[in-house]
XYZ file of C-alpha atoms in Angstrom:
504
model
C 74.494 207.522 120.899
C 71.240 208.199 119.001
C 69.895 206.422 115.293
C 70.653 209.064 113.437
C 74.679 208.045 114.303
C 74.504 204.361 114.006
C 72.810 204.711 110.608
C 74.874 207.204 108.831
C 77.699 206.128 105.651
C 79.896 204.051 107.549
C 82.679 205.943 104.666
C 81.914 208.698 106.523
C 82.613 207.067 110.410
C 86.002 205.820 108.874
C 87.090 208.693 107.793
C 86.458 210.457 111.094
C 88.181 207.665 112.694
C 90.960 207.910 110.468
C 91.347 211.520 110.915
C 91.448 210.804 114.847
C 94.305 208.618 114.677
C 96.558 210.582 111.805
C 97.615 213.623 114.748
C 97.126 212.719 118.169
C 98.100 217.041 118.667
C 95.082 217.580 116.727
C 92.405 216.245 119.137
C 90.583 219.002 120.464
C 90.579 219.548 124.533
C 86.564 217.814 124.699
C 88.352 214.737 123.240
C 91.252 214.800 124.989
C 88.709 215.348 127.889
C 86.885 211.880 127.498
C 90.768 209.801 126.819
C 91.824 212.402 130.845
C 87.962 210.542 132.217
C 88.843 206.561 130.969
C 92.071 207.180 132.836
C 91.122 209.010 135.764
C 88.172 205.286 135.813
C 91.093 203.177 135.260
C 92.871 204.214 137.672
C 89.916 204.844 140.073
C 89.464 201.278 139.226
C 93.048 200.124 140.116
C 92.609 202.204 143.192
C 89.139 199.184 144.182
C 90.912 196.385 143.018
C 93.720 197.138 145.340
C 91.487 198.583 148.235
C 89.769 194.676 148.431
C 91.802 193.137 150.111
C 92.838 196.229 152.761
C 92.225 195.521 156.316
C 89.724 198.652 157.816
C 92.590 200.841 159.000
C 93.454 201.089 155.746
C 89.908 201.470 153.803
C 89.137 203.710 156.430
C 92.419 205.982 155.829
C 91.661 205.910 151.796
C 87.759 206.853 152.445
C 88.781 210.019 153.954
C 91.629 210.955 151.396
C 89.234 210.916 148.531
C 87.358 213.564 149.579
C 89.646 215.897 150.492
C 90.561 218.590 147.994
C 92.478 218.017 145.050
C 94.280 221.010 144.029
C 92.441 221.419 140.756
C 94.001 218.101 139.882
C 91.267 215.146 140.211
C 94.361 212.321 140.206
C 95.780 214.361 143.444
C 92.854 212.373 145.910
C 93.748 208.829 143.244
C 97.455 208.784 144.020
C 97.410 209.615 147.368
C 94.997 206.927 148.126
C 97.722 204.642 146.160
C 100.799 206.092 147.905
C 98.936 204.811 151.016
C 98.215 201.232 150.449
C 101.291 201.230 148.832
C 103.371 201.975 151.610
C 105.125 204.916 149.757
C 104.865 208.577 149.566
C 102.635 210.280 147.313
C 105.348 212.835 146.317
C 105.831 214.639 142.789
C 107.604 211.785 140.707
C 104.043 209.559 142.147
C 101.535 211.772 141.177
C 102.389 212.829 137.834
C 103.162 208.701 137.050
C 99.642 208.044 137.897
C 98.499 211.118 135.627
C 99.825 210.614 132.500
C 97.775 208.844 130.111
C 97.816 207.711 126.782
C 94.856 206.785 123.733
C 96.077 203.953 121.185
C 94.291 204.800 117.879
C 93.083 202.938 115.810
C 92.139 201.177 118.433
C 92.143 197.416 115.919
C 95.183 197.796 113.719
C 94.553 196.730 109.911
C 97.390 196.310 107.809
C 95.212 194.969 104.864
C 93.141 198.100 105.458
C 92.584 200.445 102.556
C 93.293 203.350 104.247
C 96.917 204.023 105.089
C 96.162 205.246 108.690
C 94.350 202.074 109.667
C 97.474 200.475 109.061
C 99.882 201.404 111.867
C 98.902 201.899 115.920
C 99.278 205.778 116.575
C 100.370 205.679 120.912
C 99.916 209.231 121.871
C 100.752 210.237 125.429
C 99.194 213.425 127.234
C 98.810 214.299 130.659
C 94.424 215.460 130.994
C 95.496 218.300 133.817
C 99.031 220.369 134.557
C 100.693 219.374 136.659
C 104.559 220.125 137.837
C 107.732 218.577 136.108
C 109.206 216.525 138.631
C 112.460 216.581 136.730
C 113.080 216.038 132.288
C 110.110 213.671 131.331
C 110.643 210.733 128.688
C 108.443 207.760 127.558
C 109.636 204.465 127.688
C 106.043 202.565 125.802
C 106.524 199.086 124.899
C 104.235 196.812 123.383
C 103.792 193.058 124.113
C 102.708 189.868 123.079
C 99.580 187.973 124.595
C 102.491 186.062 126.380
C 103.856 189.040 127.682
C 106.597 188.728 125.185
C 108.198 192.506 124.031
C 107.832 193.244 120.401
C 108.325 196.634 120.104
C 110.226 199.210 122.064
C 110.998 203.130 121.312
C 111.587 206.270 123.876
C 110.017 209.635 123.122
C 112.203 212.098 124.192
C 110.684 214.813 122.190
C 107.926 217.414 123.416
C 107.508 216.155 126.550
C 107.332 218.960 128.389
C 104.586 219.545 129.972
C 102.846 222.120 127.298
C 103.270 219.611 124.972
C 101.383 216.344 126.935
C 98.669 218.725 127.641
C 98.301 219.130 124.117
C 98.981 215.250 123.770
C 101.903 216.106 121.271
C 104.362 213.027 121.799
C 102.842 210.516 119.481
C 104.782 207.098 118.437
C 104.100 204.789 116.093
C 104.155 201.227 115.208
C 103.763 199.503 111.944
C 101.288 197.195 111.927
C 102.265 194.740 109.319
C 104.941 193.862 111.599
C 102.681 191.855 114.464
C 100.331 188.741 113.744
C 97.037 188.974 114.709
C 96.121 189.012 118.349
C 95.699 191.510 121.549
C 98.703 193.062 122.483
C 99.804 195.823 125.273
C 100.727 199.107 125.184
C 103.314 199.403 128.676
C 103.587 203.188 129.178
C 107.001 203.462 132.079
C 107.595 207.533 132.490
C 111.310 208.083 132.882
C 111.914 211.460 134.923
C 115.404 212.506 134.727
C 116.221 209.336 133.379
C 115.088 207.780 135.741
C 112.170 204.410 135.458
C 109.201 204.592 136.993
C 110.254 202.983 141.175
C 108.577 200.076 141.995
C 105.782 200.774 143.226
C 104.727 203.601 140.783
C 102.261 203.511 138.752
C 102.341 202.000 134.639
C 100.514 202.597 132.217
C 98.840 199.241 130.260
C 96.450 199.428 127.311
C 95.333 196.388 125.366
C 95.356 197.722 121.640
C 94.660 194.925 118.883
C 95.680 194.227 114.997
C 93.628 191.807 112.497
C 93.806 191.900 109.160
C 90.731 192.648 107.083
C 88.772 194.457 110.438
C 88.661 197.119 108.241
C 85.747 195.493 105.310
C 84.540 193.086 108.192
C 83.524 195.852 109.687
C 81.839 197.530 106.818
C 79.965 194.442 105.854
C 78.249 194.578 109.077
C 77.586 198.257 109.499
C 76.207 197.610 105.846
C 73.780 194.880 107.192
C 72.435 196.933 110.489
C 71.557 199.917 107.916
C 69.725 197.147 106.244
C 68.162 195.928 108.708
C 65.083 198.103 109.040
C 62.285 195.796 109.698
C 63.245 194.981 113.464
C 60.919 195.202 116.114
C 61.822 197.830 119.048
C 63.298 194.874 121.228
C 65.130 193.301 118.516
C 66.686 197.258 117.271
C 67.263 197.981 121.116
C 69.888 194.912 120.969
C 71.466 195.348 117.997
C 71.812 199.616 117.894
C 73.989 198.353 121.063
C 75.496 195.766 119.862
C 76.223 198.522 116.901
C 76.686 201.062 119.106
C 80.965 200.037 120.510
C 81.696 198.707 116.814
C 81.036 202.917 115.488
C 82.893 204.045 119.103
C 85.677 202.309 117.218
C 85.732 203.664 114.150
C 85.325 207.222 115.481
C 88.364 206.431 117.783
C 85.780 206.819 120.817
C 87.436 205.913 124.418
C 85.849 202.103 125.731
C 84.720 201.069 128.644
C 87.071 199.242 131.520
C 88.924 197.621 128.657
C 89.302 196.876 125.288
C 86.854 194.748 123.369
C 86.539 195.769 119.922
C 87.294 192.045 118.042
C 84.922 190.688 120.534
C 82.586 193.346 119.864
C 82.453 193.272 116.590
C 82.063 189.567 116.336
C 79.154 189.585 118.289
C 77.553 191.919 115.735
C 78.282 189.807 112.921
C 77.297 186.944 114.796
C 73.338 188.439 115.999
C 73.389 189.416 112.427
C 73.837 185.710 110.653
C 71.588 184.822 113.385
C 68.641 186.842 111.932
C 68.984 185.987 108.540
C 69.340 182.440 109.103
C 65.650 183.160 110.667
C 67.188 182.401 114.595
C 66.691 184.998 117.612
C 69.290 187.810 117.527
C 70.373 186.220 120.721
C 70.852 182.951 120.415
C 74.679 183.037 119.203
C 75.189 186.145 122.274
C 75.452 184.091 126.070
C 73.925 186.051 128.867
C 75.867 189.161 128.111
C 73.554 191.834 126.581
C 73.915 195.556 125.160
C 70.841 197.110 124.867
C 69.891 200.815 124.091
C 66.945 201.569 126.003
C 65.254 205.123 123.126
C 62.906 206.513 125.920
C 62.532 209.328 123.438
C 65.771 211.649 124.183
C 67.901 212.234 121.746
C 70.936 209.550 122.786
C 69.019 206.149 123.941
C 70.117 204.897 127.656
C 73.164 202.516 127.680
C 72.064 198.946 129.320
C 74.336 196.416 129.894
C 71.799 192.780 131.385
C 73.205 189.556 132.511
C 70.915 187.001 132.428
C 71.225 184.599 135.006
C 69.621 180.980 135.194
C 67.266 178.338 134.040
C 64.028 179.461 135.148
C 62.497 182.295 136.825
C 65.171 184.336 138.548
C 65.243 187.983 140.138
C 66.450 191.009 138.912
C 69.163 193.452 140.250
C 68.808 196.538 138.916
C 71.934 198.909 139.436
C 72.347 202.468 138.018
C 75.206 204.644 138.490
C 75.859 207.992 139.496
C 77.162 210.930 136.987
C 80.201 210.727 135.941
C 82.507 213.736 138.173
C 85.210 214.957 139.484
C 84.775 215.419 143.151
C 81.823 215.795 145.070
C 80.894 219.048 143.819
C 79.716 219.308 139.977
C 82.906 219.469 138.844
C 81.979 217.324 135.966
C 83.900 216.912 132.777
C 82.399 217.802 129.757
C 82.126 214.336 127.921
C 81.576 212.347 128.623
C 78.140 213.325 129.830
C 76.904 209.962 130.985
C 78.689 206.781 133.037
C 78.211 204.288 130.732
C 77.070 200.569 132.808
C 79.803 198.536 132.172
C 81.759 200.602 135.021
C 79.040 199.357 137.680
C 79.224 195.720 136.183
C 83.481 195.829 136.504
C 83.106 196.797 139.697
C 80.154 194.148 140.603
C 82.342 191.752 139.829
C 81.277 188.344 140.689
C 77.877 189.785 142.336
C 74.715 187.157 142.295
C 76.267 184.548 138.940
C 76.426 182.399 141.927
C 73.306 182.936 142.695
C 72.193 182.864 139.435
C 70.414 186.269 139.652
C 69.355 188.136 136.074
C 71.758 191.843 136.685
C 70.985 194.794 134.507
C 73.403 197.583 134.971
C 71.535 201.401 133.413
C 73.201 204.089 132.371
C 73.460 207.210 134.734
C 71.871 210.795 134.944
C 73.234 213.243 132.112
C 73.203 214.023 128.679
C 70.354 216.302 128.911
C 67.982 213.040 129.395
C 64.809 213.914 131.802
C 66.037 210.792 134.070
C 63.198 210.076 136.339
C 60.664 209.407 133.631
C 63.513 207.064 131.895
C 64.152 205.340 135.553
C 60.585 204.440 135.595
C 60.156 203.386 131.775
C 63.679 201.241 131.639
C 62.369 199.108 134.677
C 59.733 196.750 133.343
C 61.158 196.911 130.053
C 64.558 195.331 131.248
C 62.518 192.992 133.209
C 60.562 191.859 130.256
C 63.743 190.618 128.902
C 64.178 187.858 131.407
C 61.997 185.551 133.345
C 61.176 186.839 136.728
C 58.181 184.756 137.383
C 56.457 188.204 138.074
C 58.820 189.301 141.049
C 59.387 192.926 140.535
C 63.134 193.806 140.682
C 65.219 194.794 142.823
C 67.224 198.244 142.196
C 69.972 199.980 144.286
C 71.170 203.609 143.562
C 74.586 204.972 143.806
C 74.756 209.197 144.125
C 73.189 211.651 141.256
C 70.447 208.480 140.475
C 69.761 208.070 143.842
C 68.863 211.504 144.149
C 66.593 211.571 141.663
C 64.997 208.159 142.318
C 64.467 209.680 145.928
C 61.719 212.353 144.358
C 60.762 209.741 141.851
C 60.125 207.058 145.170
C 56.390 206.472 144.645
C 56.253 205.912 140.857
C 59.542 203.595 141.606
C 57.618 201.323 144.086
C 54.825 200.556 141.318
C 57.795 198.644 139.304
C 60.285 197.644 142.073
C 59.998 194.843 144.886
C 62.325 196.547 146.551
C 65.051 200.242 147.017
C 68.804 200.675 147.900
C 70.314 204.649 147.945
C 73.601 204.991 147.747
C 75.195 207.961 148.705
C 72.076 209.939 147.784
C 68.047 210.769 147.143
C 66.254 211.814 150.879
C 62.627 210.694 150.042
C 59.577 212.450 150.567
C 57.347 212.027 153.627
C 54.571 211.343 151.544
C 56.282 208.903 149.775
C 57.907 207.069 152.811
C 54.114 207.296 153.989
C 52.868 205.680 151.226
C 55.821 202.846 150.199
C 53.877 200.100 151.195
C 55.497 197.243 151.468
C 58.628 198.003 149.551
C 61.531 197.825 152.161
C 63.579 200.311 151.465
C 67.171 200.799 152.415
C 70.040 203.998 152.334
C 73.646 203.741 152.403
C 75.493 206.247 153.696
C 79.266 206.998 151.977
C 81.924 208.758 153.389
C 82.162 213.050 153.216
C 78.831 213.105 151.298
C 76.610 215.340 152.431
C 73.479 213.706 151.526
C 73.991 211.536 154.827
C 71.935 214.335 156.615
C 68.902 213.898 154.582
C 69.005 210.325 154.724
C 68.451 210.251 157.964
C 65.629 212.368 158.134
C 63.897 210.072 155.823
C 65.184 207.516 158.373
C 64.109 209.648 161.155
C 60.476 210.065 159.403
C 59.423 206.794 158.767
C 60.122 205.654 162.753
C 57.413 208.777 163.390
C 55.476 207.033 161.462
C 55.850 203.741 162.037
C 52.862 203.119 164.680
C 50.511 205.134 162.708
C 50.776 203.737 159.242
C 49.684 199.730 158.109
C 52.605 198.151 157.094
C 54.818 200.293 158.947
C 57.552 202.419 156.559
C 60.397 198.731 155.784
C 62.645 201.717 155.885
C 66.643 201.506 157.660
C 70.261 201.449 156.792
C 71.248 198.640 154.899
C 75.398 198.660 156.685
C 76.090 200.568 159.980
C 79.649 201.758 157.340
C 80.597 204.845 155.197
C 82.474 203.445 152.597
C 84.190 205.821 150.613
C 81.672 207.673 148.168
C 83.874 206.178 144.896
C 82.736 202.966 145.818
C 79.679 202.483 147.511
C 78.062 199.589 145.727
C 80.530 197.482 145.621
C 82.130 198.218 149.008
C 78.154 197.107 150.171
C 78.050 193.782 148.110
C 78.082 191.324 150.690
C 74.856 193.651 152.240
C 73.691 193.680 149.074
C 73.342 190.121 148.813
C 72.109 189.189 152.250
C 69.406 191.845 151.596
C 68.342 190.505 148.061
C 68.432 187.035 149.949
C 65.758 187.896 152.426
C 63.405 190.014 149.829
C 63.510 186.492 147.966
C 62.491 184.676 151.656
C 59.497 187.087 152.189
């Protein structure tokens, strides 16, 4: 999100957001596609969670299912994989319940807000892709408090045909005044011919919040950001990173992984208060910092930095592939960039016990010339933490790996090691120029780029006797995990590889 968007008047932001909240059916196709893609990512994360405890045979079966044709519905491979892990059939009812989605607006309900539409939660049910209806549909909505107690319930039986769902027509309204401040969960259960979901059928749960005074607080924080005209470039990157999710909430745009809108506002307020008190902006923010790197593109590159322990620590930087429906060029119109929080979520506790610094960088996309941006963002991230002068280890997936492969000669000047996951065949001259920088490849199941990686490896072997030092190029692991979860699937091997580099 560009600076011009961050600094536009708060009143304009509120007006747009409230228009979004007023009528789910009024949302355009691109807006619905954003929420549909969020839901697809959510189901993929659900699959990853269940896959972690699966045996090798189940993991291989899932990897194969995820590269099968989806018949134009990207939820189909995920539904089949979930059904395989749960030991049930991926029938029409299971697939529909996997794909049915919902957005909640406003994300933070303010019963005391000056605008009426802020005072109720609008739950809109929709279907991102056309599927056959296996029966008459109805949707049971249930709001639960933090203890899991039901505080509200409604069943939608009107406007539930497939065409209605594609246009996001079914909407339920929950008055915020009936709820105490806090975080809640909206549970959506799809009934088919009156029958509720079976024991292993997907059920959708989305978070939302109630906070009296949220609107006024957000307006004040946004105004303070607009008034902070003397920020340094580094401080601006942090302030804009903190402001982006607050603005996102006002626009009614999808969150990343889950909703933390109240906490995100509090973090922005804390940083601004610390700055006003003469303290550092990051003084009270803990280890997690959202950043926006301005590379001159229309929109800054989103980054997330997780600072490790005290003293000099290694920095590992991850970059995911672009938002995509499958292994072809079929991509959503929006989002154009995969937010770094998704890959951060997938990597979980990677490097935390070791006290490593971690950074996650937004994917290629959005019209950015990603090669130069990648080369520039690495030293920029390194300057924000203490690495003792050690260059970062870079791990890049799919499309980002392809870019990194082509920029390998430049990257060897700003990284200590490079891991290409599922893409990024490296030209021969770049392999010859690796010097002491080790290069590792990861195959992904069904991804054609594996052939290019093998050719790069073959070139390195042929040149080993002629170069000093010989190119240190190898497979990171012998396996080929599911294409959706490359870095997460090889996390133990990545840990061992980083530790090996530290011992050099």
